[in-house]
mmCIF file with all atom_site columns, C-alpha atoms in Angstrom:
data_model
loop_
_atom_site.group_PDB
_atom_site.id
_atom_site.type_symbol
_atom_site.label_atom_id
_atom_site.label_alt_id
_atom_site.label_comp_id
_atom_site.label_asym_id
_atom_site.label_entity_id
_atom_site.label_seq_id
_atom_site.pdbx_PDB_ins_code
_atom_site.Cartn_x
_atom_site.Cartn_y
_atom_site.Cartn_z
_atom_site.occupancy
_atom_site.B_iso_or_equiv
_atom_site.pdbx_formal_charge
_atom_site.auth_seq_id
_atom_site.auth_comp_id
_atom_site.auth_asym_id
_atom_site.auth_atom_id
_atom_site.pdbx_PDB_model_num
ATOM 1   C CA . MET A 1 1   ? 28.868 61.589 49.630 1.00 71.00 ? 239 MET A CA 1
ATOM 2   C CA . ASN A 1 2   ? 25.357 60.986 50.570 1.00 82.00 ? 240 ASN A CA 1
ATOM 3   C CA . TRP A 1 3   ? 23.688 58.895 47.729 1.00 88.00 ? 241 TRP A CA 1
ATOM 4   C CA . ILE A 1 4   ? 20.294 58.693 49.358 1.00 87.00 ? 242 ILE A CA 1
ATOM 5   C CA . ILE A 1 5   ? 19.916 62.348 49.226 1.00 87.00 ? 243 ILE A CA 1
ATOM 6   C CA . ILE A 1 6   ? 21.476 62.661 45.918 1.00 90.00 ? 244 ILE A CA 1
ATOM 7   C CA . PHE A 1 7   ? 18.986 60.004 44.565 1.00 90.00 ? 245 PHE A CA 1
ATOM 8   C CA . ASN A 1 8   ? 15.873 61.331 46.108 1.00 89.00 ? 246 ASN A CA 1
ATOM 9   C CA . ARG A 1 9   ? 16.539 64.732 44.724 1.00 89.00 ? 247 ARG A CA 1
ATOM 10  C CA . LEU A 1 10  ? 17.377 63.234 41.257 1.00 92.00 ? 248 LEU A CA 1
ATOM 11  C CA . PHE A 1 11  ? 14.100 61.167 41.350 1.00 91.00 ? 249 PHE A CA 1
ATOM 12  C CA . GLU A 1 12  ? 11.811 64.062 42.187 1.00 89.00 ? 250 GLU A CA 1
ATOM 13  C CA . LEU A 1 13  ? 13.075 65.576 38.913 1.00 88.00 ? 251 LEU A CA 1
ATOM 14  C CA . ILE A 1 14  ? 12.917 62.698 36.650 1.00 91.00 ? 252 ILE A CA 1
ATOM 15  C CA . ASN A 1 15  ? 9.523  61.310 37.963 1.00 88.00 ? 253 ASN A CA 1
ATOM 16  C CA . ASN A 1 16  ? 7.613  64.103 36.380 1.00 84.00 ? 254 ASN A CA 1
ATOM 17  C CA . GLN A 1 17  ? 5.722  62.834 33.380 1.00 81.00 ? 255 GLN A CA 1
ATOM 18  C CA . GLY A 1 18  ? 4.522  66.267 32.675 1.00 78.00 ? 256 GLY A CA 1
ATOM 19  C CA . ASN A 1 19  ? 8.007  67.378 31.237 1.00 81.00 ? 257 ASN A CA 1
ATOM 20  C CA . ASP A 1 20  ? 10.891 66.345 28.957 1.00 85.00 ? 258 ASP A CA 1
ATOM 21  C CA . ALA A 1 21  ? 12.737 65.489 32.190 1.00 88.00 ? 259 ALA A CA 1
ATOM 22  C CA . TYR A 1 22  ? 10.596 62.306 32.791 1.00 89.00 ? 260 TYR A CA 1
ATOM 23  C CA . TYR A 1 23  ? 12.898 59.257 32.756 1.00 91.00 ? 261 TYR A CA 1
ATOM 24  C CA . GLY A 1 24  ? 10.913 55.966 32.482 1.00 89.00 ? 262 GLY A CA 1
ATOM 25  C CA . GLY A 1 25  ? 12.315 52.642 32.910 1.00 88.00 ? 263 GLY A CA 1
ATOM 26  C CA . THR A 1 26  ? 13.736 52.162 29.469 1.00 88.00 ? 264 THR A CA 1
ATOM 27  C CA . ARG A 1 27  ? 15.338 55.479 29.398 1.00 90.00 ? 265 ARG A CA 1
ATOM 28  C CA . PHE A 1 28  ? 16.867 55.027 32.747 1.00 91.00 ? 266 PHE A CA 1
ATOM 29  C CA . LEU A 1 29  ? 18.331 51.921 32.119 1.00 90.00 ? 267 LEU A CA 1
ATOM 30  C CA . ASN A 1 30  ? 19.875 53.350 28.913 1.00 87.00 ? 268 ASN A CA 1
ATOM 31  C CA . ALA A 1 31  ? 21.407 56.061 30.856 1.00 88.00 ? 269 ALA A CA 1
ATOM 32  C CA . VAL A 1 32  ? 23.000 53.529 33.039 1.00 89.00 ? 270 VAL A CA 1
ATOM 33  C CA . ARG A 1 33  ? 24.110 51.361 29.887 1.00 85.00 ? 271 ARG A CA 1
ATOM 34  C CA . GLU A 1 34  ? 26.040 54.508 28.358 1.00 84.00 ? 272 GLU A CA 1
ATOM 35  C CA . VAL A 1 35  ? 28.324 53.931 31.157 1.00 83.00 ? 273 VAL A CA 1
ATOM 36  C CA . THR A 1 36  ? 28.282 50.419 31.905 1.00 79.00 ? 274 THR A CA 1
ATOM 37  C CA . PHE A 1 37  ? 27.815 47.842 29.417 1.00 74.00 ? 275 PHE A CA 1
ATOM 38  C CA . ALA A 1 38  ? 26.694 45.281 31.950 1.00 76.00 ? 276 ALA A CA 1
ATOM 39  C CA . VAL A 1 39  ? 23.146 46.271 32.272 1.00 80.00 ? 277 VAL A CA 1
ATOM 40  C CA . PRO A 1 40  ? 20.523 43.892 30.657 1.00 82.00 ? 278 PRO A CA 1
ATOM 41  C CA . SER A 1 41  ? 17.579 45.315 28.698 1.00 83.00 ? 279 SER A CA 1
ATOM 42  C CA . TYR A 1 42  ? 14.384 46.687 30.459 1.00 84.00 ? 280 TYR A CA 1
ATOM 43  C CA . HIS A 1 43  ? 12.645 43.531 30.178 1.00 87.00 ? 281 HIS A CA 1
ATOM 44  C CA . ASP A 1 44  ? 15.312 41.245 31.156 1.00 87.00 ? 282 ASP A CA 1
ATOM 45  C CA . TYR A 1 45  ? 16.028 43.257 34.197 1.00 87.00 ? 283 TYR A CA 1
ATOM 46  C CA . ILE A 1 46  ? 12.672 43.537 35.516 1.00 89.00 ? 284 ILE A CA 1
ATOM 47  C CA . GLU A 1 47  ? 12.119 39.684 34.855 1.00 90.00 ? 285 GLU A CA 1
ATOM 48  C CA . GLN A 1 48  ? 15.383 39.233 36.998 1.00 89.00 ? 286 GLN A CA 1
ATOM 49  C CA . ARG A 1 49  ? 13.856 41.178 39.786 1.00 89.00 ? 287 ARG A CA 1
ATOM 50  C CA . ARG A 1 50  ? 10.932 39.278 39.872 1.00 91.00 ? 288 ARG A CA 1
ATOM 51  C CA . ALA A 1 51  ? 12.686 36.078 39.920 1.00 92.00 ? 289 ALA A CA 1
ATOM 52  C CA . GLU A 1 52  ? 14.695 37.277 42.763 1.00 90.00 ? 290 GLU A CA 1
ATOM 53  C CA . GLY A 1 53  ? 11.396 38.523 44.602 1.00 91.00 ? 291 GLY A CA 1
ATOM 54  C CA . LYS A 1 54  ? 12.656 42.244 44.378 1.00 89.00 ? 292 LYS A CA 1
ATOM 55  C CA . SER A 1 55  ? 10.629 45.182 44.105 1.00 90.00 ? 293 SER A CA 1
ATOM 56  C CA . THR A 1 56  ? 9.610  46.484 40.339 1.00 88.00 ? 294 THR A CA 1
ATOM 57  C CA . THR A 1 57  ? 8.581  49.883 41.663 1.00 89.00 ? 295 THR A CA 1
ATOM 58  C CA . ARG A 1 58  ? 10.585 52.665 39.722 1.00 88.00 ? 296 ARG A CA 1
ATOM 59  C CA . ARG A 1 59  ? 12.073 54.216 42.840 1.00 89.00 ? 297 ARG A CA 1
ATOM 60  C CA . ASP A 1 60  ? 13.184 50.973 44.207 1.00 91.00 ? 298 ASP A CA 1
ATOM 61  C CA . TYR A 1 61  ? 14.768 49.585 41.037 1.00 91.00 ? 299 TYR A CA 1
ATOM 62  C CA . TYR A 1 62  ? 16.374 52.970 39.877 1.00 92.00 ? 300 TYR A CA 1
ATOM 63  C CA . PHE A 1 63  ? 17.965 53.369 43.344 1.00 91.00 ? 301 PHE A CA 1
ATOM 64  C CA . ASP A 1 64  ? 19.456 49.640 43.468 1.00 90.00 ? 302 ASP A CA 1
ATOM 65  C CA . LEU A 1 65  ? 20.477 49.853 39.917 1.00 91.00 ? 303 LEU A CA 1
ATOM 66  C CA . LEU A 1 66  ? 22.451 52.994 40.775 1.00 90.00 ? 304 LEU A CA 1
ATOM 67  C CA . MET A 1 67  ? 24.004 51.699 43.838 1.00 90.00 ? 305 MET A CA 1
ATOM 68  C CA . GLU A 1 68  ? 25.127 48.549 42.205 1.00 88.00 ? 306 GLU A CA 1
ATOM 69  C CA . GLN A 1 69  ? 27.630 50.619 40.264 1.00 86.00 ? 307 GLN A CA 1
ATOM 70  C CA . SER A 1 70  ? 31.176 51.904 41.193 1.00 84.00 ? 308 SER A CA 1
ATOM 71  C CA . GLU A 1 71  ? 30.994 55.516 42.834 1.00 83.00 ? 309 GLU A CA 1
ATOM 72  C CA . ASN A 1 72  ? 32.855 56.798 39.762 1.00 83.00 ? 310 ASN A CA 1
ATOM 73  C CA . ASP A 1 73  ? 30.177 55.240 37.579 1.00 85.00 ? 311 ASP A CA 1
ATOM 74  C CA . ARG A 1 74  ? 27.305 56.614 39.670 1.00 87.00 ? 312 ARG A CA 1
ATOM 75  C CA . ILE A 1 75  ? 28.739 60.141 39.237 1.00 88.00 ? 313 ILE A CA 1
ATOM 76  C CA . ASN A 1 76  ? 28.973 59.714 35.456 1.00 87.00 ? 314 ASN A CA 1
ATOM 77  C CA . ILE A 1 77  ? 25.530 58.380 35.180 1.00 90.00 ? 315 ILE A CA 1
ATOM 78  C CA . VAL A 1 78  ? 24.125 61.037 37.392 1.00 91.00 ? 316 VAL A CA 1
ATOM 79  C CA . ASN A 1 79  ? 25.904 63.843 35.341 1.00 88.00 ? 317 ASN A CA 1
ATOM 80  C CA . ASN A 1 80  ? 24.774 62.330 32.088 1.00 88.00 ? 318 ASN A CA 1
ATOM 81  C CA . ILE A 1 81  ? 21.191 62.708 33.360 1.00 90.00 ? 319 ILE A CA 1
ATOM 82  C CA . LEU A 1 82  ? 21.703 66.047 34.539 1.00 90.00 ? 320 LEU A CA 1
ATOM 83  C CA . ASP A 1 83  ? 23.100 67.164 31.325 1.00 88.00 ? 321 ASP A CA 1
ATOM 84  C CA . SER A 1 84  ? 20.098 65.846 29.410 1.00 88.00 ? 322 SER A CA 1
ATOM 85  C CA . ILE A 1 85  ? 17.556 67.927 31.727 1.00 88.00 ? 323 ILE A CA 1
ATOM 86  C CA . GLU A 1 86  ? 19.782 70.921 32.997 1.00 86.00 ? 324 GLU A CA 1
ATOM 87  C CA . HIS A 1 87  ? 17.750 72.964 30.198 1.00 86.00 ? 325 HIS A CA 1
ATOM 88  C CA . ILE A 1 88  ? 14.446 72.316 31.797 1.00 85.00 ? 326 ILE A CA 1
ATOM 89  C CA . GLU A 1 89  ? 15.353 72.432 35.583 1.00 82.00 ? 327 GLU A CA 1
ATOM 90  C CA . PRO A 1 90  ? 18.765 74.728 35.657 1.00 85.00 ? 328 PRO A CA 1
ATOM 91  C CA . GLU A 1 91  ? 18.405 75.658 39.455 1.00 85.00 ? 329 GLU A CA 1
ATOM 92  C CA . ARG A 1 92  ? 17.380 71.888 40.883 1.00 86.00 ? 330 ARG A CA 1
ATOM 93  C CA . THR A 1 93  ? 20.275 70.313 38.789 1.00 89.00 ? 331 THR A CA 1
ATOM 94  C CA . ALA A 1 94  ? 22.823 72.583 40.013 1.00 87.00 ? 332 ALA A CA 1
ATOM 95  C CA . THR A 1 95  ? 21.556 71.987 43.574 1.00 88.00 ? 333 THR A CA 1
ATOM 96  C CA . ILE A 1 96  ? 22.370 68.149 42.919 1.00 89.00 ? 334 ILE A CA 1
ATOM 97  C CA . ARG A 1 97  ? 25.678 68.980 41.082 1.00 87.00 ? 335 ARG A CA 1
ATOM 98  C CA . GLU A 1 98  ? 26.557 70.520 44.341 1.00 86.00 ? 336 GLU A CA 1
ATOM 99  C CA . LEU A 1 99  ? 26.019 67.472 46.380 1.00 85.00 ? 337 LEU A CA 1
ATOM 100 C CA . ILE A 1 100 ? 27.962 65.528 44.029 1.00 83.00 ? 338 ILE A CA 1
ATOM 101 C CA . ALA A 1 101 ? 31.175 67.701 43.626 1.00 72.00 ? 339 ALA A CA 1
ATOM 102 C CA . PRO A 1 102 ? 30.872 70.984 45.836 1.00 50.00 ? 340 PRO A CA 1
ATOM 103 C CA . GLN A 1 103 ? 34.196 71.903 44.928 1.00 42.00 ? 341 GLN A CA 1
ATOM 104 C CA . GLU A 1 104 ? 33.395 72.193 41.391 1.00 41.00 ? 342 GLU A CA 1
ATOM 105 C CA . ALA A 1 105 ? 29.899 73.994 41.924 1.00 37.00 ? 343 ALA A CA 1
ATOM 106 C CA . GLN A 1 106 ? 31.412 77.146 43.091 1.00 40.00 ? 344 GLN A CA 1
ATOM 107 C CA . PRO A 1 107 ? 33.005 79.179 40.041 1.00 40.00 ? 345 PRO A CA 1
ATOM 108 C CA . ALA A 1 108 ? 36.722 80.239 40.630 1.00 38.00 ? 346 ALA A CA 1
ATOM 109 C CA . SER A 1 109 ? 36.995 83.901 41.584 1.00 38.00 ? 347 SER A CA 1
ATOM 110 C CA . GLY A 1 110 ? 38.789 86.052 39.183 1.00 40.00 ? 348 GLY A CA 1
ATOM 111 C CA . GLY A 1 111 ? 38.737 84.769 35.420 1.00 37.00 ? 349 GLY A CA 1
ATOM 112 C CA . PRO A 1 112 ? 35.999 84.106 33.183 1.00 40.00 ? 350 PRO A CA 1
ATOM 113 C CA . GLN A 1 113 ? 33.756 81.326 33.311 1.00 41.00 ? 351 GLN A CA 1
ATOM 114 C CA . ALA A 1 114 ? 32.782 79.289 29.895 1.00 42.00 ? 352 ALA A CA 1
ATOM 115 C CA . ILE A 1 115 ? 29.282 78.303 29.437 1.00 45.00 ? 353 ILE A CA 1
ATOM 116 C CA . ILE A 1 116 ? 28.915 75.263 27.282 1.00 40.00 ? 354 ILE A CA 1
ATOM 117 C CA . PRO A 1 117 ? 25.502 74.780 25.675 1.00 47.00 ? 355 PRO A CA 1
ATOM 118 C CA . GLN A 1 118 ? 24.155 71.243 26.754 1.00 46.00 ? 356 GLN A CA 1
ATOM 119 C CA . GLU A 1 119 ? 22.509 70.679 23.318 1.00 45.00 ? 357 GLU A CA 1
ATOM 120 C CA . ILE A 1 120 ? 25.993 70.363 21.507 1.00 49.00 ? 358 ILE A CA 1
ATOM 121 C CA . TRP A 1 121 ? 26.939 66.902 20.448 1.00 53.00 ? 359 TRP A CA 1
ATOM 122 C CA . ASN A 1 122 ? 30.647 67.342 19.385 1.00 58.00 ? 360 ASN A CA 1
ATOM 123 C CA . ALA A 1 123 ? 32.537 65.125 17.497 1.00 59.00 ? 361 ALA A CA 1
ATOM 124 C CA . GLU A 1 124 ? 34.394 63.461 20.584 1.00 65.00 ? 362 GLU A CA 1
ATOM 125 C CA . ARG A 1 125 ? 30.976 62.375 21.686 1.00 67.00 ? 363 ARG A CA 1
ATOM 126 C CA . LEU A 1 126 ? 29.861 60.937 18.426 1.00 68.00 ? 364 LEU A CA 1
ATOM 127 C CA . THR A 1 127 ? 33.112 59.258 17.881 1.00 70.00 ? 365 THR A CA 1
ATOM 128 C CA . GLU A 1 128 ? 32.811 57.615 21.198 1.00 73.00 ? 366 GLU A CA 1
ATOM 129 C CA . TYR A 1 129 ? 29.326 56.236 20.328 1.00 74.00 ? 367 TYR A CA 1
ATOM 130 C CA . LEU A 1 130 ? 30.297 55.203 17.152 1.00 75.00 ? 368 LEU A CA 1
ATOM 131 C CA . GLU A 1 131 ? 33.168 53.142 18.583 1.00 78.00 ? 369 GLU A CA 1
ATOM 132 C CA . ASN A 1 132 ? 30.642 51.420 21.118 1.00 79.00 ? 370 ASN A CA 1
ATOM 133 C CA . ILE A 1 133 ? 28.252 50.618 18.355 1.00 80.00 ? 371 ILE A CA 1
ATOM 134 C CA . ASP A 1 134 ? 31.300 49.083 16.317 1.00 80.00 ? 372 ASP A CA 1
ATOM 135 C CA . THR A 1 135 ? 32.254 47.025 19.448 1.00 82.00 ? 373 THR A CA 1
ATOM 136 C CA . ALA A 1 136 ? 28.825 45.913 20.155 1.00 79.00 ? 374 ALA A CA 1
ATOM 137 C CA . ILE A 1 137 ? 28.285 44.789 16.448 1.00 81.00 ? 375 ILE A CA 1
ATOM 138 C CA . ASN A 1 138 ? 31.716 42.829 16.722 1.00 80.00 ? 376 ASN A CA 1
ATOM 139 C CA . ASP A 1 139 ? 30.642 41.254 19.827 1.00 79.00 ? 377 ASP A CA 1
ATOM 140 C CA . GLU A 1 140 ? 27.403 40.289 18.216 1.00 78.00 ? 378 GLU A CA 1
ATOM 141 C CA . ASN A 1 141 ? 25.437 42.407 20.787 1.00 79.00 ? 379 ASN A CA 1
ATOM 142 C CA . TYR A 1 142 ? 23.061 43.711 18.236 1.00 78.00 ? 380 TYR A CA 1
ATOM 143 C CA . GLU A 1 143 ? 20.520 44.748 20.454 1.00 77.00 ? 381 GLU A CA 1
ATOM 144 C CA . TYR A 1 144 ? 22.901 47.154 22.474 1.00 78.00 ? 382 TYR A CA 1
ATOM 145 C CA . ALA A 1 145 ? 24.095 48.420 18.965 1.00 79.00 ? 383 ALA A CA 1
ATOM 146 C CA . LEU A 1 146 ? 20.319 49.454 18.345 1.00 79.00 ? 384 LEU A CA 1
ATOM 147 C CA . THR A 1 147 ? 20.051 50.867 21.643 1.00 79.00 ? 385 THR A CA 1
ATOM 148 C CA . LEU A 1 148 ? 23.223 53.227 21.130 1.00 79.00 ? 386 LEU A CA 1
ATOM 149 C CA . ALA A 1 149 ? 21.953 54.211 17.613 1.00 81.00 ? 387 ALA A CA 1
ATOM 150 C CA . TYR A 1 150 ? 18.378 55.159 19.203 1.00 81.00 ? 388 TYR A CA 1
ATOM 151 C CA . THR A 1 151 ? 20.370 57.215 21.989 1.00 79.00 ? 389 THR A CA 1
ATOM 152 C CA . CYS A 1 152 ? 22.366 58.910 19.099 1.00 80.00 ? 390 CYS A CA 1
ATOM 153 C CA . LEU A 1 153 ? 19.449 59.640 17.095 1.00 83.00 ? 391 LEU A CA 1
ATOM 154 C CA . GLU A 1 154 ? 17.573 61.060 20.261 1.00 82.00 ? 392 GLU A CA 1
ATOM 155 C CA . GLY A 1 155 ? 20.542 63.364 21.074 1.00 78.00 ? 393 GLY A CA 1
ATOM 156 C CA . PHE A 1 156 ? 21.005 64.619 17.578 1.00 81.00 ? 394 PHE A CA 1
ATOM 157 C CA . TYR A 1 157 ? 17.063 65.544 17.232 1.00 86.00 ? 395 TYR A CA 1
ATOM 158 C CA . LYS A 1 158 ? 16.627 67.068 20.404 1.00 84.00 ? 396 LYS A CA 1
ATOM 159 C CA . SER A 1 159 ? 19.679 69.150 19.713 1.00 81.00 ? 397 SER A CA 1
ATOM 160 C CA . PHE A 1 160 ? 18.320 70.258 16.281 1.00 85.00 ? 398 PHE A CA 1
ATOM 161 C CA . ILE A 1 161 ? 14.964 71.046 17.731 1.00 88.00 ? 399 ILE A CA 1
ATOM 162 C CA . ARG A 1 162 ? 16.253 72.894 20.649 1.00 85.00 ? 400 ARG A CA 1
ATOM 163 C CA . GLU A 1 163 ? 18.148 75.014 18.051 1.00 84.00 ? 401 GLU A CA 1
ATOM 164 C CA . LYS A 1 164 ? 16.044 75.324 15.070 1.00 88.00 ? 402 LYS A CA 1
ATOM 165 C CA . ILE A 1 165 ? 12.348 74.501 16.248 1.00 90.00 ? 403 ILE A CA 1
ATOM 166 C CA . PRO A 1 166 ? 12.196 75.722 19.705 1.00 87.00 ? 404 PRO A CA 1
ATOM 167 C CA . ALA A 1 167 ? 8.277  75.530 19.800 1.00 88.00 ? 405 ALA A CA 1
ATOM 168 C CA . GLN A 1 168 ? 8.513  71.787 19.224 1.00 86.00 ? 406 GLN A CA 1
ATOM 169 C CA . VAL A 1 169 ? 10.949 71.378 22.196 1.00 84.00 ? 407 VAL A CA 1
ATOM 170 C CA . HIS A 1 170 ? 8.240  69.415 24.228 1.00 86.00 ? 408 HIS A CA 1
ATOM 171 C CA . LEU A 1 171 ? 8.300  66.351 21.884 1.00 84.00 ? 409 LEU A CA 1
ATOM 172 C CA . ASP A 1 172 ? 9.784  63.297 23.242 1.00 81.00 ? 410 ASP A CA 1
ATOM 173 C CA . ASP A 1 173 ? 8.626  60.909 20.682 1.00 83.00 ? 411 ASP A CA 1
ATOM 174 C CA . LEU A 1 174 ? 11.487 60.116 17.889 1.00 85.00 ? 412 LEU A CA 1
ATOM 175 C CA . THR A 1 175 ? 8.763  59.753 15.050 1.00 85.00 ? 413 THR A CA 1
ATOM 176 C CA . GLN A 1 176 ? 7.139  62.894 15.788 1.00 87.00 ? 414 GLN A CA 1
ATOM 177 C CA . MET A 1 177 ? 10.693 64.704 16.193 1.00 88.00 ? 415 MET A CA 1
ATOM 178 C CA . SER A 1 178 ? 11.638 63.468 12.757 1.00 88.00 ? 416 SER A CA 1
ATOM 179 C CA . VAL A 1 179 ? 8.278  64.635 11.160 1.00 89.00 ? 417 VAL A CA 1
ATOM 180 C CA . GLN A 1 180 ? 9.247  68.108 12.585 1.00 90.00 ? 418 GLN A CA 1
ATOM 181 C CA . ILE A 1 181 ? 12.706 68.152 11.479 1.00 91.00 ? 419 ILE A CA 1
ATOM 182 C CA . ARG A 1 182 ? 11.986 66.635 7.892  1.00 90.00 ? 420 ARG A CA 1
ATOM 183 C CA . ARG A 1 183 ? 9.499  69.211 7.363  1.00 89.00 ? 421 ARG A CA 1
ATOM 184 C CA . PHE A 1 184 ? 11.862 72.139 8.661  1.00 90.00 ? 422 PHE A CA 1
ATOM 185 C CA . ILE A 1 185 ? 14.707 71.125 6.222  1.00 90.00 ? 423 ILE A CA 1
ATOM 186 C CA . LYS A 1 186 ? 12.466 70.619 3.222  1.00 88.00 ? 424 LYS A CA 1
ATOM 187 C CA . ASN A 1 187 ? 10.951 74.149 3.959  1.00 89.00 ? 425 ASN A CA 1
ATOM 188 C CA . LYS A 1 188 ? 14.154 75.594 4.367  1.00 88.00 ? 426 LYS A CA 1
ATOM 189 C CA . LEU A 1 189 ? 15.684 74.109 1.155  1.00 88.00 ? 427 LEU A CA 1
ATOM 190 C CA . ASP A 1 190 ? 12.719 75.062 -0.664 1.00 87.00 ? 428 ASP A CA 1
ATOM 191 C CA . GLU A 1 191 ? 12.747 78.678 0.365  1.00 88.00 ? 429 GLU A CA 1
ATOM 192 C CA . ASP A 1 192 ? 16.469 78.925 -0.473 1.00 86.00 ? 430 ASP A CA 1
ATOM 193 C CA . ASP A 1 193 ? 15.512 77.550 -3.898 1.00 87.00 ? 431 ASP A CA 1
ATOM 194 C CA . ILE A 1 194 ? 18.203 74.779 -3.228 1.00 87.00 ? 432 ILE A CA 1
ATOM 195 C CA . GLU A 1 195 ? 17.588 71.575 -5.527 1.00 85.00 ? 433 GLU A CA 1
ATOM 196 C CA . TYR A 1 196 ? 17.934 68.444 -3.472 1.00 83.00 ? 434 TYR A CA 1
ATOM 197 C CA . PRO A 1 197 ? 17.052 64.577 -3.852 1.00 85.00 ? 435 PRO A CA 1
ATOM 198 C CA . GLU A 1 198 ? 13.707 63.794 -2.308 1.00 82.00 ? 436 GLU A CA 1
ATOM 199 C CA . GLN A 1 199 ? 15.137 60.522 -1.031 1.00 83.00 ? 437 GLN A CA 1
ATOM 200 C CA . THR A 1 200 ? 17.555 62.406 1.145  1.00 84.00 ? 438 THR A CA 1
ATOM 201 C CA . ILE A 1 201 ? 14.632 64.005 3.225  1.00 86.00 ? 439 ILE A CA 1
ATOM 202 C CA . ILE A 1 202 ? 12.615 60.664 3.108  1.00 85.00 ? 440 ILE A CA 1
ATOM 203 C CA . LEU A 1 203 ? 15.744 58.792 4.713  1.00 86.00 ? 441 LEU A CA 1
ATOM 204 C CA . ILE A 1 204 ? 15.192 60.834 8.008  1.00 87.00 ? 442 ILE A CA 1
ATOM 205 C CA . SER A 1 205 ? 11.850 58.982 8.303  1.00 83.00 ? 443 SER A CA 1
ATOM 206 C CA . THR A 1 206 ? 13.214 55.760 7.110  1.00 84.00 ? 444 THR A CA 1
ATOM 207 C CA . VAL A 1 207 ? 16.109 55.554 9.773  1.00 84.00 ? 445 VAL A CA 1
ATOM 208 C CA . THR A 1 208 ? 13.722 56.858 12.429 1.00 85.00 ? 446 THR A CA 1
ATOM 209 C CA . ASN A 1 209 ? 11.231 54.213 11.622 1.00 83.00 ? 447 ASN A CA 1
ATOM 210 C CA . ALA A 1 210 ? 13.826 51.448 11.586 1.00 79.00 ? 448 ALA A CA 1
ATOM 211 C CA . ILE A 1 211 ? 15.162 52.464 14.874 1.00 79.00 ? 449 ILE A CA 1
ATOM 212 C CA . CYS A 1 212 ? 11.822 52.820 16.857 1.00 77.00 ? 450 CYS A CA 1
ATOM 213 C CA . ASN A 1 213 ? 10.459 49.307 15.192 1.00 73.00 ? 451 ASN A CA 1
ATOM 214 C CA . ALA A 1 214 ? 13.682 47.839 16.392 1.00 70.00 ? 452 ALA A CA 1
ATOM 215 C CA . ARG A 1 215 ? 13.242 49.367 19.994 1.00 63.00 ? 453 ARG A CA 1
ATOM 216 C CA . ASN A 1 216 ? 9.596  47.756 19.994 1.00 61.00 ? 454 ASN A CA 1
ATOM 217 C CA . ASP A 1 217 ? 10.577 44.273 20.487 1.00 52.00 ? 455 ASP A CA 1
ATOM 218 C CA . PHE A 1 218 ? 11.938 43.884 16.986 1.00 50.00 ? 456 PHE A CA 1
ATOM 219 C CA . SER A 1 219 ? 11.793 39.983 16.145 1.00 44.00 ? 457 SER A CA 1
ATOM 220 C CA . ASP A 1 220 ? 14.246 38.042 14.116 1.00 42.00 ? 458 ASP A CA 1
ATOM 221 C CA . SER A 1 221 ? 12.611 34.805 14.469 1.00 38.00 ? 459 SER A CA 1
ATOM 222 C CA . HIS A 1 222 ? 12.296 34.343 10.823 1.00 39.00 ? 460 HIS A CA 1
ATOM 223 C CA . SER A 1 223 ? 15.950 35.151 9.790  1.00 41.00 ? 461 SER A CA 1
ATOM 224 C CA . GLY A 1 224 ? 17.987 33.365 12.142 1.00 48.00 ? 462 GLY A CA 1
ATOM 225 C CA . ASN A 1 225 ? 19.390 36.485 13.873 1.00 54.00 ? 463 ASN A CA 1
ATOM 226 C CA . ARG A 1 226 ? 20.580 37.944 10.648 1.00 59.00 ? 464 ARG A CA 1
ATOM 227 C CA . ALA A 1 227 ? 18.006 40.523 10.497 1.00 58.00 ? 465 ALA A CA 1
ATOM 228 C CA . GLU A 1 228 ? 19.204 42.223 13.874 1.00 65.00 ? 466 GLU A CA 1
ATOM 229 C CA . LYS A 1 229 ? 22.775 42.107 12.448 1.00 70.00 ? 467 LYS A CA 1
ATOM 230 C CA . TRP A 1 230 ? 21.811 43.640 9.165  1.00 68.00 ? 468 TRP A CA 1
ATOM 231 C CA . LEU A 1 231 ? 19.861 46.538 10.977 1.00 70.00 ? 469 LEU A CA 1
ATOM 232 C CA . ALA A 1 232 ? 22.452 47.354 13.539 1.00 74.00 ? 470 ALA A CA 1
ATOM 233 C CA . ILE A 1 233 ? 25.090 47.557 10.745 1.00 75.00 ? 471 ILE A CA 1
ATOM 234 C CA . TYR A 1 234 ? 22.582 49.774 8.492  1.00 69.00 ? 472 TYR A CA 1
ATOM 235 C CA . LEU A 1 235 ? 21.975 52.026 11.394 1.00 70.00 ? 473 LEU A CA 1
ATOM 236 C CA . ARG A 1 236 ? 25.428 52.440 12.307 1.00 68.00 ? 474 ARG A CA 1
#
């Protein structure tokens, strides 16, 4: 398996800031962290590379980080990334999948081929994330618990928007997505003349703001680490 070719083609896809396929540093590290828990935060990882005199150019450290993982983990990381952008670049993601597993890229002759929508977040995947969040909280790794919570919410929001509000599929900011989703749900409930507690709709923004603020260098200096713990448990 030629990982140089695989990475070069992958990087071409995720280096375009003009669409939702773009993976900035934090997003890429989060994709790796979904497969292996050993990856530090973006800030810590970059500072570590600087201390070691290594390049902090995105192409360089993306490649190094990927190659530091086992081959099985590399495959899972790349496939997860491809899953998230396949609806944007279906042909080019298929080409990369062919490089990773050529025997799986060709449909078997004969029987029907199932097509699984990439936007689906099924119960199995949600359960896996919740278990990982529980483990992170038990290990007092609250930063990672918050990262997983952010990833879950990002997946839910993007899935909902692709299905219900396709005109807003270009959005990649969690706060903006929550506004569109909150507005859609409120309008739908009003149109169907369904009574609902206003606090339920407001909760969409509350949870989103809590996660986004936590991701923006949340400070617990005033509470002896208790604030991160409370927030992680609340978001879970």
